[in-house]
Structure formats: C-alpha cells, structure tokens
Short mmCIF file of C-alpha atoms (C1' of nucleotides) in Angstrom, two decimals:
data_model
loop_
_atom_site.label_atom_id
_atom_site.label_comp_id
_atom_site.label_asym_id
_atom_site.label_seq_id
_atom_site.Cartn_x
_atom_site.Cartn_y
_atom_site.Cartn_z
CA MET A 1 89.44 70.86 114.32
CA ARG A 2 90.37 67.54 115.85
CA PHE A 3 93.65 68.67 117.22
CA ALA A 4 92.54 72.17 118.05
CA GLN A 5 90.11 70.60 120.47
CA ALA A 6 92.88 68.54 121.98
CA SER A 7 94.80 71.64 122.96
CA ALA A 8 91.64 73.26 124.24
CA VAL A 9 91.31 70.44 126.71
CA THR A 10 94.85 70.93 127.84
CA HIS A 11 94.34 74.61 128.37
CA ALA A 12 91.18 74.01 130.30
CA GLN A 13 92.93 71.50 132.46
CA THR A 14 95.85 73.75 133.32
CA ARG A 15 93.29 76.33 134.38
CA GLY A 16 91.77 73.75 136.66
CA GLU A 17 88.33 73.75 135.10
CA LEU A 18 88.47 70.15 134.07
CA LYS A 19 90.06 67.10 135.53
CA ALA A 20 92.94 65.78 133.45
CA THR A 21 90.71 64.21 130.84
CA PRO A 22 92.48 62.29 128.10
CA VAL A 23 91.32 62.86 124.55
CA GLN A 24 90.38 59.70 122.76
CA THR A 25 90.31 59.10 119.03
CA VAL A 26 90.01 56.21 116.62
CA GLU A 27 92.17 56.16 113.49
CA ALA A 28 92.23 54.01 110.37
CA VAL A 29 95.23 52.87 108.42
CA LEU A 30 93.16 52.09 105.38
CA PHE A 31 94.87 49.91 102.80
CA GLY A 32 94.05 49.14 99.20
CA LEU A 33 95.91 46.88 96.80
CA PHE A 34 96.59 48.26 93.31
CA GLY A 35 98.39 45.60 91.31
CA ARG A 36 101.70 45.21 93.13
CA GLU A 37 101.31 48.45 95.03
CA LEU A 38 99.86 48.69 98.50
CA LYS A 39 98.45 52.14 99.15
CA VAL A 40 97.16 53.96 102.20
CA ALA A 41 94.28 56.41 102.15
CA LEU A 42 94.97 59.77 103.77
CA ILE A 43 92.80 62.83 104.12
CA PRO A 44 93.85 66.47 103.92
CA MET A 45 94.07 68.14 107.30
CA SER A 46 91.51 70.90 107.61
CA ALA A 47 92.87 74.38 106.95
CA ALA A 48 92.12 75.47 110.51
CA ASP A 49 94.67 73.04 111.91
CA GLN A 50 97.65 73.64 109.72
CA ALA A 51 100.14 76.43 109.53
CA GLY A 52 100.15 76.90 105.77
CA CYS A 53 101.57 73.80 104.15
CA GLU A 54 99.28 71.01 102.97
CA LEU A 55 99.32 68.24 105.57
CA LEU A 56 97.85 64.77 105.25
CA MET A 57 96.53 62.62 108.05
CA LEU A 58 94.89 59.31 108.79
CA PRO A 59 91.13 59.31 108.60
CA GLY A 60 89.80 59.21 112.13
CA GLY A 61 87.86 61.08 114.76
CA TYR A 62 86.60 61.28 118.27
CA VAL A 63 84.87 58.51 120.10
CA ASP A 64 81.28 59.36 120.87
CA ALA A 65 80.62 57.79 124.24
CA GLY A 66 76.92 58.25 123.66
CA GLN A 67 76.49 56.11 120.55
CA ASP A 68 79.62 54.03 119.97
CA VAL A 69 79.62 50.57 121.48
CA ASP A 70 83.23 49.67 120.73
CA SER A 71 86.24 51.06 118.94
CA GLU A 72 85.57 49.30 115.65
CA GLY A 73 82.03 50.61 115.71
CA ALA A 74 83.31 54.09 116.42
CA LEU A 75 85.73 53.85 113.53
CA LYS A 76 83.09 52.64 111.11
CA ARG A 77 80.83 55.51 112.09
CA VAL A 78 83.65 58.00 111.61
CA LEU A 79 84.63 56.61 108.20
CA GLN A 80 81.05 56.62 107.07
CA GLY A 81 80.68 60.26 108.10
CA LEU A 82 84.01 61.36 106.71
CA LEU A 83 84.08 59.46 103.42
CA GLY A 84 80.78 57.65 103.05
CA LEU A 85 82.83 54.46 103.05
CA THR A 86 82.20 51.10 104.63
CA PRO A 87 85.52 49.25 104.59
CA ARG A 88 85.67 45.62 103.57
CA TYR A 89 87.46 44.85 106.83
CA VAL A 90 88.26 46.60 110.11
CA GLU A 91 90.14 45.34 113.13
CA GLN A 92 91.66 47.07 116.10
CA SER A 93 95.41 47.03 115.81
CA PHE A 94 97.18 48.96 118.57
CA THR A 95 96.91 52.02 120.73
CA VAL A 96 99.24 54.93 120.88
CA ALA A 97 98.86 57.12 123.93
CA GLY A 98 100.90 59.82 125.54
CA SER A 99 101.43 63.47 126.14
CA SER A 100 104.15 64.15 123.58
CA ARG A 101 102.42 63.36 120.35
CA GLY A 102 102.06 66.92 119.13
CA THR A 103 98.38 67.06 119.99
CA GLY A 104 98.87 69.56 122.77
CA GLY A 105 98.22 67.25 125.70
CA TRP A 106 97.55 63.63 126.56
CA SER A 107 95.80 61.84 123.78
CA SER A 108 95.05 58.26 123.09
CA SER A 109 94.48 56.95 119.59
CA ILE A 110 93.19 53.48 118.91
CA VAL A 111 94.67 52.65 115.53
CA HIS A 112 92.80 50.23 113.30
CA LEU A 113 93.82 48.16 110.35
CA ALA A 114 91.25 48.62 107.59
CA MET A 115 90.96 47.50 103.99
CA ALA A 116 88.82 48.64 101.11
CA SER A 117 88.48 47.73 97.46
CA PRO A 118 90.72 49.61 95.02
CA GLU A 119 87.59 50.70 93.13
CA SER A 120 86.03 52.44 96.11
CA LEU A 121 89.32 54.13 96.98
CA GLN A 122 89.93 55.26 93.42
CA GLU A 123 86.48 56.80 93.41
CA LEU A 124 87.15 58.70 96.63
CA GLN A 125 90.45 59.89 95.26
CA ALA A 126 88.77 61.10 92.06
CA ALA A 127 86.30 63.00 94.23
CA GLY A 128 89.23 64.69 95.98
CA LYS A 129 88.31 63.24 99.36
CA ILE A 130 91.45 61.18 99.89
CA SER A 131 95.02 60.90 98.70
CA LEU A 132 96.49 57.48 98.04
CA VAL A 133 100.13 57.07 99.00
CA SER A 134 102.21 54.01 98.27
CA VAL A 135 103.82 52.10 101.08
CA LEU A 136 106.59 50.27 99.30
CA PRO A 137 109.53 48.73 101.17
CA GLU A 138 112.63 50.90 100.64
CA GLN A 139 110.51 53.93 99.82
CA GLU A 140 109.94 56.67 102.39
CA LEU A 141 106.48 57.93 103.17
CA PRO A 142 105.76 61.51 102.12
CA SER A 143 107.09 64.09 104.57
CA ASN A 144 103.86 66.04 104.88
CA LEU A 145 102.12 63.70 107.28
CA ALA A 146 100.59 65.21 110.38
CA LEU A 147 101.83 64.44 113.90
CA ASP A 148 103.10 60.90 114.36
CA HIS A 149 100.96 59.50 111.58
CA ALA A 150 103.93 58.32 109.51
CA ASP A 151 104.96 56.20 112.48
CA LEU A 152 101.47 54.85 112.91
CA ILE A 153 101.38 53.76 109.29
CA LYS A 154 104.73 51.99 109.61
CA GLN A 155 103.65 50.24 112.79
CA ALA A 156 100.32 49.22 111.32
CA LEU A 157 102.02 47.85 108.21
CA SER A 158 104.50 45.91 110.25
CA ARG A 159 101.74 44.29 112.30
CA PHE A 160 99.73 43.66 109.17
CA ALA A 161 102.70 41.90 107.57
CA ALA A 162 103.32 39.80 110.67
CA LYS A 163 99.71 38.66 110.82
CA ALA A 164 99.51 38.16 107.07
CA ALA A 165 102.36 35.66 107.09
CA HIS A 166 100.31 33.06 108.95
CA SER A 167 96.69 33.98 108.37
CA SER A 168 94.25 34.62 105.55
CA ILE A 169 93.84 38.30 106.41
CA VAL A 170 95.19 39.56 103.08
CA SER A 171 92.13 38.09 101.41
CA HIS A 172 90.23 41.23 102.32
CA LEU A 173 92.37 43.18 99.89
CA LEU A 174 90.91 41.05 97.10
CA PRO A 175 87.45 40.59 95.66
CA GLU A 176 85.29 37.83 97.07
CA VAL A 177 86.47 35.41 94.37
CA PHE A 178 90.11 35.47 93.32
CA THR A 179 92.73 33.35 91.61
CA LEU A 180 95.69 31.77 93.36
CA SER A 181 97.91 34.19 91.46
CA ASP A 182 95.97 37.11 92.90
CA LEU A 183 96.22 35.69 96.38
CA HIS A 184 99.89 34.97 95.96
CA ARG A 185 100.54 38.53 94.85
CA ALA A 186 98.66 39.89 97.87
CA PHE A 187 100.77 37.75 100.21
CA GLU A 188 103.99 38.83 98.54
CA VAL A 189 103.14 42.51 98.62
CA VAL A 190 101.96 42.65 102.22
CA CYS A 191 104.68 40.40 103.62
CA GLN A 192 107.21 42.22 101.46
CA ARG A 193 108.90 39.03 100.48
CA PRO A 194 108.98 37.16 97.18
CA SER A 195 108.02 33.52 97.12
CA ASN A 196 107.72 30.71 94.65
CA PRO A 197 104.29 30.39 92.97
CA ALA A 198 104.39 26.60 92.86
CA ASN A 199 105.27 26.29 96.52
CA PHE A 200 102.69 28.86 97.47
CA ARG A 201 100.05 26.95 95.57
CA ARG A 202 100.95 23.73 97.31
CA LYS A 203 100.91 25.24 100.80
CA ILE A 204 97.69 27.15 100.50
CA LEU A 205 95.82 24.24 98.94
CA GLU A 206 97.11 21.81 101.57
CA ALA A 207 95.72 24.12 104.24
CA ASN A 208 92.23 23.16 103.07
CA VAL A 209 90.68 26.55 103.64
CA LEU A 210 89.76 27.46 100.07
CA VAL A 211 86.68 26.44 98.16
CA SER A 212 86.49 26.48 94.37
CA ALA A 213 84.37 29.07 92.64
CA ASP A 214 83.92 30.11 89.01
CA VAL A 215 86.80 30.06 86.57
CA LEU A 216 88.17 33.56 85.98
CA HIS A 217 89.43 34.79 82.63
CA GLY A 218 92.38 37.13 82.38
CA SER A 219 95.11 37.79 79.86
CA GLY A 220 96.50 34.25 79.66
CA ARG A 221 95.19 30.86 80.54
CA PRO A 222 91.98 31.10 82.57
CA ALA A 223 92.41 30.36 86.26
CA GLN A 224 90.37 28.55 88.83
CA GLY A 225 88.57 31.02 91.09
CA TYR A 226 88.55 30.46 94.84
CA ARG A 227 87.00 31.97 97.91
CA PHE A 228 87.89 31.47 101.56
CA GLU A 229 85.58 29.25 103.54
CA GLN A 230 86.00 31.50 106.60
CA PRO A 231 86.65 35.25 106.72
CA LEU A 232 89.79 34.75 108.82
CA VAL A 233 91.77 31.57 109.38
CA TYR A 234 95.15 31.02 110.98
CA PHE A 235 97.63 28.62 109.44
CA ASP A 236 99.90 26.26 111.35
CA ARG A 237 102.92 27.45 109.44
CA GLN A 238 104.05 30.49 107.56
CA ILE A 239 102.50 30.70 104.11
CA VAL A 240 105.08 33.00 102.61
CA MET B 1 86.45 54.00 143.53
CA ARG B 2 87.73 53.46 140.04
CA PHE B 3 84.49 52.25 138.63
CA ALA B 4 82.30 54.47 140.73
CA GLN B 5 83.95 57.41 139.03
CA ALA B 6 83.25 55.89 135.65
CA SER B 7 79.53 55.95 136.27
CA ALA B 8 79.75 59.48 137.62
CA VAL B 9 81.12 60.61 134.28
CA THR B 10 78.27 58.92 132.51
CA HIS B 11 75.74 60.61 134.70
CA ALA B 12 77.33 63.97 134.18
CA GLN B 13 77.32 63.43 130.47
CA THR B 14 73.68 62.48 130.28
CA ARG B 15 72.90 65.65 132.16
CA GLY B 16 74.82 67.57 129.53
CA GLU B 17 77.42 69.05 131.85
CA LEU B 18 80.30 67.31 130.18
CA LYS B 19 80.99 66.32 126.63
CA ALA B 20 80.97 62.57 126.14
CA THR B 21 84.34 62.06 127.76
CA PRO B 22 85.67 58.51 127.73
CA VAL B 23 87.27 57.20 130.90
CA GLN B 24 90.76 55.94 130.41
CA THR B 25 92.63 53.42 132.53
CA VAL B 26 95.79 51.37 132.36
CA GLU B 27 95.75 47.77 133.61
CA ALA B 28 98.45 45.20 134.26
CA VAL B 29 98.27 41.49 133.71
CA LEU B 30 101.21 40.83 135.98
CA PHE B 31 102.77 37.39 135.63
CA GLY B 32 105.17 35.50 137.81
CA LEU B 33 106.63 32.05 137.25
CA PHE B 34 106.61 29.65 140.21
CA GLY B 35 108.23 26.41 139.14
CA ARG B 36 105.89 25.08 136.48
CA GLU B 37 103.06 27.38 137.47
CA LEU B 38 102.38 30.70 135.85
CA LYS B 39 100.48 33.00 138.20
CA VAL B 40 98.75 36.34 137.84
CA ALA B 41 98.68 39.00 140.54
CA LEU B 42 95.25 40.37 141.38
CA ILE B 43 94.17 42.90 143.94
CA PRO B 44 91.03 42.94 146.07
CA MET B 45 88.42 45.36 144.82
CA SER B 46 87.82 48.11 147.32
CA ALA B 47 84.77 47.57 149.53
CA ALA B 48 83.09 50.68 148.12
CA ASP B 49 82.82 49.10 144.68
CA GLN B 50 81.48 45.69 145.44
CA ALA B 51 78.09 44.46 146.47
CA GLY B 52 79.18 42.16 149.26
CA CYS B 53 81.20 39.33 147.84
CA GLU B 54 84.96 39.51 147.63
CA LEU B 55 85.95 40.49 144.10
CA LEU B 56 89.41 40.48 142.60
CA MET B 57 90.65 42.71 139.82
CA LEU B 58 93.69 43.55 137.77
CA PRO B 59 95.96 46.16 139.29
CA GLY B 60 95.47 49.36 137.37
CA GLY B 61 94.24 52.91 137.56
CA TYR B 62 93.51 56.15 135.82
CA VAL B 63 95.82 57.90 133.46
CA ASP B 64 97.01 61.20 134.84
CA ALA B 65 97.25 63.46 131.81
CA GLY B 66 99.30 65.87 133.87
CA GLN B 67 102.24 63.65 134.72
CA ASP B 68 102.16 60.50 132.58
CA VAL B 69 104.09 60.62 129.33
CA ASP B 70 102.88 57.32 127.90
CA SER B 71 100.81 54.33 128.87
CA GLU B 72 103.69 52.26 130.14
CA GLY B 73 104.81 55.18 132.26
CA ALA B 74 101.29 55.57 133.59
CA LEU B 75 101.15 51.89 134.45
CA LYS B 76 104.48 51.95 136.24
CA ARG B 77 103.36 54.92 138.31
CA VAL B 78 100.10 53.19 139.19
CA LEU B 79 101.84 49.93 140.19
CA GLN B 80 104.36 51.80 142.26
CA GLY B 81 101.57 53.63 144.10
CA LEU B 82 99.37 50.58 144.50
CA LEU B 83 101.95 47.95 145.41
CA GLY B 84 105.31 49.65 145.70
CA LEU B 85 106.41 47.40 142.87
CA THR B 86 108.58 48.06 139.85
CA PRO B 87 107.99 45.17 137.44
CA ARG B 88 110.88 43.51 135.68
CA TYR B 89 109.14 44.12 132.37
CA VAL B 90 106.18 46.08 131.05
CA GLU B 91 104.83 46.35 127.55
CA GLN B 92 101.57 47.59 126.14
CA SER B 93 99.53 44.67 124.92
CA PHE B 94 96.07 45.63 123.70
CA THR B 95 93.21 47.99 124.35
CA VAL B 96 89.69 47.17 125.32
CA ALA B 97 87.22 49.95 124.78
CA GLY B 98 83.48 50.17 124.69
CA SER B 99 80.31 51.08 126.46
CA SER B 100 79.21 47.65 127.59
CA ARG B 101 81.99 46.62 129.89
CA GLY B 102 80.11 46.96 133.13
CA THR B 103 81.83 50.20 134.04
CA GLY B 104 78.71 52.28 133.62
CA GLY B 105 79.62 54.05 130.39
CA TRP B 106 82.30 54.20 127.73
CA SER B 107 85.66 53.21 129.09
CA SER B 108 88.94 52.42 127.51
CA SER B 109 91.52 50.24 129.21
CA ILE B 110 95.02 49.87 127.90
CA VAL B 111 96.03 46.42 129.05
CA HIS B 112 99.71 45.74 129.65
CA LEU B 113 101.72 42.59 129.87
CA ALA B 114 103.94 42.79 132.95
CA MET B 115 106.31 40.42 134.69
CA ALA B 116 107.83 40.40 138.15
CA SER B 117 110.09 38.07 140.09
CA PRO B 118 108.39 35.35 142.11
CA GLU B 119 110.15 36.67 145.21
CA SER B 120 108.66 40.15 144.95
CA LEU B 121 105.21 38.72 144.27
CA GLN B 122 105.42 36.27 147.14
CA GLU B 123 106.31 39.14 149.42
CA LEU B 124 103.31 41.19 148.29
CA GLN B 125 101.07 38.20 148.77
CA ALA B 126 102.43 37.67 152.29
CA ALA B 127 101.66 41.33 153.01
CA GLY B 128 98.08 40.72 151.86
CA LYS B 129 98.35 43.20 149.02
CA ILE B 130 97.79 40.77 146.18
CA SER B 131 96.35 37.34 145.46
CA LEU B 132 98.20 35.03 143.13
CA VAL B 133 96.02 32.90 140.91
CA SER B 134 97.29 30.16 138.63
CA VAL B 135 96.64 30.33 134.92
CA LEU B 136 97.03 26.73 133.92
CA PRO B 137 95.69 25.42 130.60
CA GLU B 138 92.53 23.35 131.24
CA GLN B 139 91.92 25.12 134.53
CA GLU B 140 89.28 27.86 134.79
CA LEU B 141 90.09 31.20 136.37
CA PRO B 142 88.34 31.94 139.66
CA SER B 143 84.80 33.19 139.22
CA ASN B 144 85.14 36.21 141.48
CA LEU B 145 86.91 38.44 138.98
CA ALA B 146 85.53 41.92 138.47
CA LEU B 147 84.03 43.10 135.18
CA ASP B 148 85.64 41.60 132.10
CA HIS B 149 88.96 41.00 133.83
CA ALA B 150 88.86 37.23 133.34
CA ASP B 151 88.65 37.86 129.60
CA LEU B 152 91.49 40.34 129.73
CA ILE B 153 93.70 37.79 131.45
CA LYS B 154 92.90 35.16 128.85
CA GLN B 155 93.56 37.54 126.00
CA ALA B 156 96.80 38.75 127.54
CA LEU B 157 97.98 35.19 128.09
CA SER B 158 97.12 34.22 124.56
CA ARG B 159 99.11 37.14 123.15
CA PHE B 160 101.94 36.43 125.55
CA ALA B 161 102.07 32.82 124.37
CA ALA B 162 102.03 33.84 120.73
CA LYS B 163 104.87 36.28 121.20
CA ALA B 164 106.80 33.89 123.43
CA ALA B 165 106.91 31.23 120.72
CA HIS B 166 109.24 33.28 118.55
CA SER B 167 110.92 35.77 120.86
CA SER B 168 112.97 35.89 124.03
CA ILE B 169 110.26 37.62 126.02
CA VAL B 170 109.85 34.82 128.56
CA SER B 171 113.34 35.60 129.81
CA HIS B 172 111.84 38.34 131.97
CA LEU B 173 110.15 35.70 134.08
CA LEU B 174 113.61 34.44 135.05
CA PRO B 175 116.50 35.91 136.96
CA GLU B 176 119.18 37.74 134.99
CA VAL B 177 121.27 34.57 134.76
CA PHE B 178 119.55 31.25 134.15
CA THR B 179 120.20 27.74 132.92
CA LEU B 180 118.93 26.33 129.65
CA SER B 181 116.65 24.07 131.69
CA ASP B 182 115.13 27.12 133.38
CA LEU B 183 114.62 28.83 130.07
CA HIS B 184 113.17 25.70 128.55
CA ARG B 185 110.69 25.38 131.38
CA ALA B 186 109.63 29.01 130.96
CA PHE B 187 109.02 28.47 127.25
CA GLU B 188 107.03 25.32 127.89
CA VAL B 189 104.86 26.89 130.56
CA VAL B 190 104.05 30.09 128.69
CA CYS B 191 103.53 28.46 125.31
CA GLN B 192 101.59 25.68 127.02
CA ARG B 193 103.27 23.04 124.96
CA PRO B 194 105.86 20.42 125.91
CA SER B 195 109.02 20.19 123.90
CA ASN B 196 112.17 18.15 123.78
CA PRO B 197 115.05 19.48 125.91
CA ALA B 198 117.74 18.44 123.45
CA ASN B 199 116.00 20.06 120.51
CA PHE B 200 115.30 23.19 122.51
CA ARG B 201 118.94 23.42 123.44
CA ARG B 202 120.01 23.11 119.84
CA LYS B 203 117.60 25.72 118.56
CA ILE B 204 118.23 28.34 121.19
CA LEU B 205 122.00 28.00 120.97
CA GLU B 206 121.97 28.17 117.17
CA ALA B 207 120.09 31.45 117.45
CA ASN B 208 123.26 33.01 118.86
CA VAL B 209 121.54 35.30 121.29
CA LEU B 210 122.82 33.91 124.56
CA VAL B 211 126.09 34.70 126.26
CA SER B 212 127.64 32.42 128.84
CA ALA B 213 127.71 33.48 132.46
CA ASP B 214 128.66 31.72 135.68
CA VAL B 215 127.98 28.05 136.19
CA LEU B 216 124.94 27.49 138.40
CA HIS B 217 124.68 24.69 140.95
CA GLY B 218 121.39 22.92 141.55
CA SER B 219 120.37 19.46 142.62
CA GLY B 220 122.15 17.50 139.90
CA ARG B 221 124.98 18.23 137.54
CA PRO B 222 125.81 21.93 137.58
CA ALA B 223 124.64 23.82 134.52
CA GLN B 224 126.10 26.53 132.42
CA GLY B 225 124.51 29.89 133.24
CA TYR B 226 123.43 32.17 130.42
CA ARG B 227 122.05 35.63 129.95
CA PHE B 228 120.46 37.19 126.89
CA GLU B 229 122.61 39.61 124.98
CA GLN B 230 119.57 41.81 124.28
CA PRO B 231 116.48 42.31 126.44
CA LEU B 232 114.21 41.25 123.59
CA VAL B 233 115.11 39.40 120.41
CA TYR B 234 112.92 37.83 117.76
CA PHE B 235 113.79 34.47 116.30
CA ASP B 236 113.42 33.45 112.67
CA ARG B 237 111.56 30.32 113.61
CA GLN B 238 109.48 29.02 116.43
CA ILE B 239 111.54 28.00 119.41
CA VAL B 240 108.99 25.73 120.98
"C1'" DG C 1 102.01 29.70 65.56
"C1'" DC C 2 103.31 32.88 69.87
"C1'" DA C 3 102.77 35.43 74.16
"C1'" DA C 4 101.03 35.09 78.47
"C1'" DT C 5 99.52 33.13 82.48
"C1'" DA C 6 98.00 28.66 85.04
"C1'" DG C 7 99.25 24.55 87.00
"C1'" DT C 8 102.20 19.92 87.94
"C1'" DG C 9 106.14 16.93 89.23
"C1'" DT C 10 110.29 16.18 91.45
"C1'" DC C 11 114.72 16.89 93.52
"C1'" DT C 12 117.43 18.96 97.20
"C1'" DT C 13 118.04 21.10 101.49
"C1'" DT C 14 116.71 22.35 106.00
"C1'" DG C 15 114.70 22.13 110.19
"C1'" DA C 16 111.78 19.61 113.66
"C1'" DG C 17 111.18 15.78 116.59
"C1'" DA C 18 112.44 11.40 118.81
"C1'" DC C 19 115.59 9.16 121.51
"C1'" DA C 20 119.80 6.86 123.03
"C1'" DA C 21 124.02 7.74 125.15
"C1'" DT C 22 127.34 10.13 127.88
"C1'" DA C 23 128.94 13.69 131.49
"C1'" DT C 24 129.29 15.76 136.02
"C1'" DC C 25 127.82 17.13 140.09
"C1'" DG C 26 126.17 16.13 145.48
"C1'" DA C 27 125.21 12.77 148.87
"C1'" DT D 1 128.52 4.05 144.58
"C1'" DC D 2 123.69 6.16 143.07
"C1'" DG D 3 120.32 9.68 142.00
"C1'" DA D 4 119.68 13.66 139.64
"C1'" DT D 5 120.21 16.79 136.17
"C1'" DA D 6 123.09 18.53 132.09
"C1'" DT D 7 124.76 17.87 127.53
"C1'" DT D 8 125.91 15.57 123.11
"C1'" DG D 9 125.12 12.78 119.00
"C1'" DT D 10 122.44 10.79 115.55
"C1'" DC D 11 118.53 9.13 113.04
"C1'" DT D 12 114.07 9.93 110.76
"C1'" DC D 13 110.56 12.49 108.76
"C1'" DA D 14 108.14 16.48 107.11
"C1'" DA D 15 108.14 20.94 105.28
"C1'" DA D 16 110.47 24.57 102.45
"C1'" DG D 17 112.62 26.02 98.40
"C1'" DA D 18 114.37 25.63 93.63
"C1'" DC D 19 113.25 24.72 89.18
"C1'" DA D 20 112.04 22.33 84.99
"C1'" DC D 21 108.14 21.07 82.75
"C1'" DT D 22 103.30 20.84 80.83
"C1'" DA D 23 98.56 23.08 79.96
"C1'" DT D 24 95.20 26.31 78.19
"C1'" DT D 25 93.60 30.43 76.84
"C1'" DG D 26 93.60 34.97 73.34
"C1'" DC D 27 95.63 36.93 69.51
#
DNA sequence: GCAATAGTGTCTTTGAGACAATATCGA
DNA sequence: TCGATATTGTCTCAAAGACACTATTGC
C-alpha cells in the first residue's frame, strides 16, 4: 500500500497531472533490549506490495499534513495506529531522500530512533504484529528486508551507538528504576564495546546524574536501584 | 515565491483538491571562514514574500523529483541556480518538519551543512547576491531572518561544532594546503573553544592523517604545508 | 557452606593541558 | 638586529583501564 502509492505519484507526475510532488514518510527503528541482545521491531509488508516472498519492513507511514504537527508526532500517531504502541522514547534521527530508493520515484523518509520495553514488544510479537530481529555486531541482518531498510537500521544503530557513548539515552531501554549492572549492560550492548564494571560504576556515579531508588533483588546480592534525574543528559566524557 | 507556494498547497488541500501533500525543500547553512570569524551566507527574501522590511533567508529551494537524485544533489542544483556556486563541501545535516513553521502548512526542510571558500563568498557579496553574517559565540544573529532560519543556523552550527571536535571536517573551510596554525584556528573558531597550539600540533600529528605539502610563507617563520590524506576522517579522541 | 552478583580500593598507563625554550623567516 | 610566527621539549595532573579484593544475598 505505502509503496504502491509512491509509484502512483510517479506515474501521475510523468503524465503531467501533478507537479513533481515528493512522497514523505516517517519510519521507526524501534529497539528493545532483551538481556544482552538488542532487537529491532519489523512489520510484515502487506501482501499487495510484495512479489511473493515474505518481506519485512520498518514500521512507518505517511505524514498527514492535516493533523501532524511535527515528525515525532506523526510517527507516534502512525505507531499507535499500526501497533497500538506508545514507545518509551522517540527522537528524529536522520532523513533519507532520493529517487533511487526502490519506491518508484522521489521519496523522503524521516527515520526515527525509538525504544520500547521488551514486555510490550514481546506481546506484539506474540500477537503476530511484529517480528523481532537481533542486531548483533558481526551478524548480518536478515536478507528479506524491504527497500533500503537494512541500511536504515544500520545507520540508525550507528548513530544510536555514537550518541549512547556520551549521553544517558540508553536508559530508555531500561525500566524506570534499574541497577548499575543493568545500565552497564545497556551501554555495552548499544556501544558494542565491553568495559570494566568497576570503572563504569565510578564514571557514572561521578557524573552526578543518578538518584538512588529502591533496592532491587535479583539472583545474587541485591543491588541499589537508581533512576536518572533527567530524561536525557550529556556527559563531558565518554562513559564506555 | 517559495513560501507563497507553500500556502497555496495548504489552501488546495483544505479545499480537497489535493491530498495532504507536504512541501519539501532543501536549505544550506553555508559557512565561510574569514580570519577568526565564521560567517554564514544569506540571501535577501524576494519582495513578493515579505511585508515591507528587508528579510534574509538561507539559500535553498524546492526538490525537483524529476531531476534530483538525492538531497545533496538537489541542494547543489539549487545553489548553482541561485548563486552560480559550487560549494567546497556539502553534507545533509538534519531535517525540520512540521506544520507550525510559518510556511502556511506542513513543510519539511532538509538542512545541509555547506562550506565555501572566503574568496567565492566575498565575490558573491560584492555582486550583491548574498549577505555575510557573523556567527560568533555571545553575539546574537540579526533579527531580520525569515521564518525559523535563525534557529536552523544555530542548530547547524551546534552540530557542526560537535562533529568538528572529533573529525577533520573543518578542513573544508581551508584551502587544499594549509599550515597547522591555519588548521588550529579553524578548529578553535568552529568548536568555539581556545586550545594550546603545541598540544594541538601534537594531537593532530599523532593522528597520522596529514601528509606534508609545500612550505608556505607568511608573515613570520615559514610553515610546513599539509593536506589531509582523506576528505573526512574521524579521530579516536577530541582534537580540541 | 557455595554460587552468584554487587561493590570497593589501588596501581599503572595514557592523554590533556600548561608553559618554557628554541628555530627560522622577512624587514 | 628585531618582530613575528613556527616548532620542540618537558612537566604536571586528571582520567582511563586493569585487576584484586571484599560484601551480601539465596540456596
């Protein structure tokens, strides 16, 4: 449906009925953290669009110039409609625009970085609404991704990792209250780089951006729970 | 012209003749380095668009879905048509999209970071085609900027500074061959932060990304000329 | 007790910053 | 010669990393 319309516009335009009107979409690279695995939520492409094989694509849709006030608003509306999901976090990441993206004409996609709780994603997967695919280092993404969406995921992850290294953005992969071990694991997974727990602890505490919360009980010694004072803070130095 | 058309689309859409079709433009925040002053090139808004007073705006224009292959290509075409200028460097920076930008409806602008030689900019200014305004720290931008363009400049500069701190991107403000003092000055100006010449020299040379060129003669002791081996390299650490 | 995870202390290495000293040109 | 800028050397301090050690729970 989405991409069928894109080619329709192109046809119309070559016939001269319309001015060259770019198609504009918003897309989400929606991440969830499952233990040490970072996963991306993808939706099946509607049967109308594909030539037989089962293709996956990023959740997204058209901007509605009538009701959307900005791109993040547009994305939230689309995700709500598509999946009934309100992500824990959404931010505009980058735009990919051009006429050779396989959409049949000029199209412009504003790609967003989004995060949701593993519970909500697991539920959607159980309901058959999304597929969760791992984005591990070394490992290739599945080959049945539509258009340039594999590229978009890689780009989004790379920007996510860059921002994660010196900000608290990974916190949105975790519950409101978390342990330092949880936070450390999130940093390691997103930045794709191991680091020393003791040093991590020192650096993050010295940054003075965490406030203590309840003690959390797990499988070993109970750990101090923390929450971030602010939803997003930037550090002076790299944390991991 | 540009923004008049934007409202036309909105009118059409409220009358139901068109689907809600977002307007899409590309814009350049075009920087030039003049000694220790970083300046941005702005063009006068056409008389048709403004209500009397002289407004300035970023050079930019509509995407032409027929001939543009990507946003950087679109921007280069627009700058060539508007100013006869081919910038030394262009890269997509960020996108601003929404319905409350003063353009009379939903519009999406892909903002680019661009750089040109001071000579070419000076020439365009002499020909009355552009105004050059300084973007110094502390100092406010002029108040006669159209729409949200003052914001766009600030955002672009902030991203430029962030990227400049750990990459060689500022080199495009300089001639092909430059001295370490030149390069140091460019880093200081863009990152808006003074740094020690000796330490800068050590760090940039240890990065092993410069190759020696001819010796350059200035007003004191002649300096070794250098060029970058690659057009854009990322450093492990902050350079300034 | 043991397994498992949380948390502390400390040593070493590296890089950042300050700054003095020396070098080489043109006038 | 001097003024101006380039270039080198070295010292200090702070942050990063490695790693051994102790602490507290459940079983």
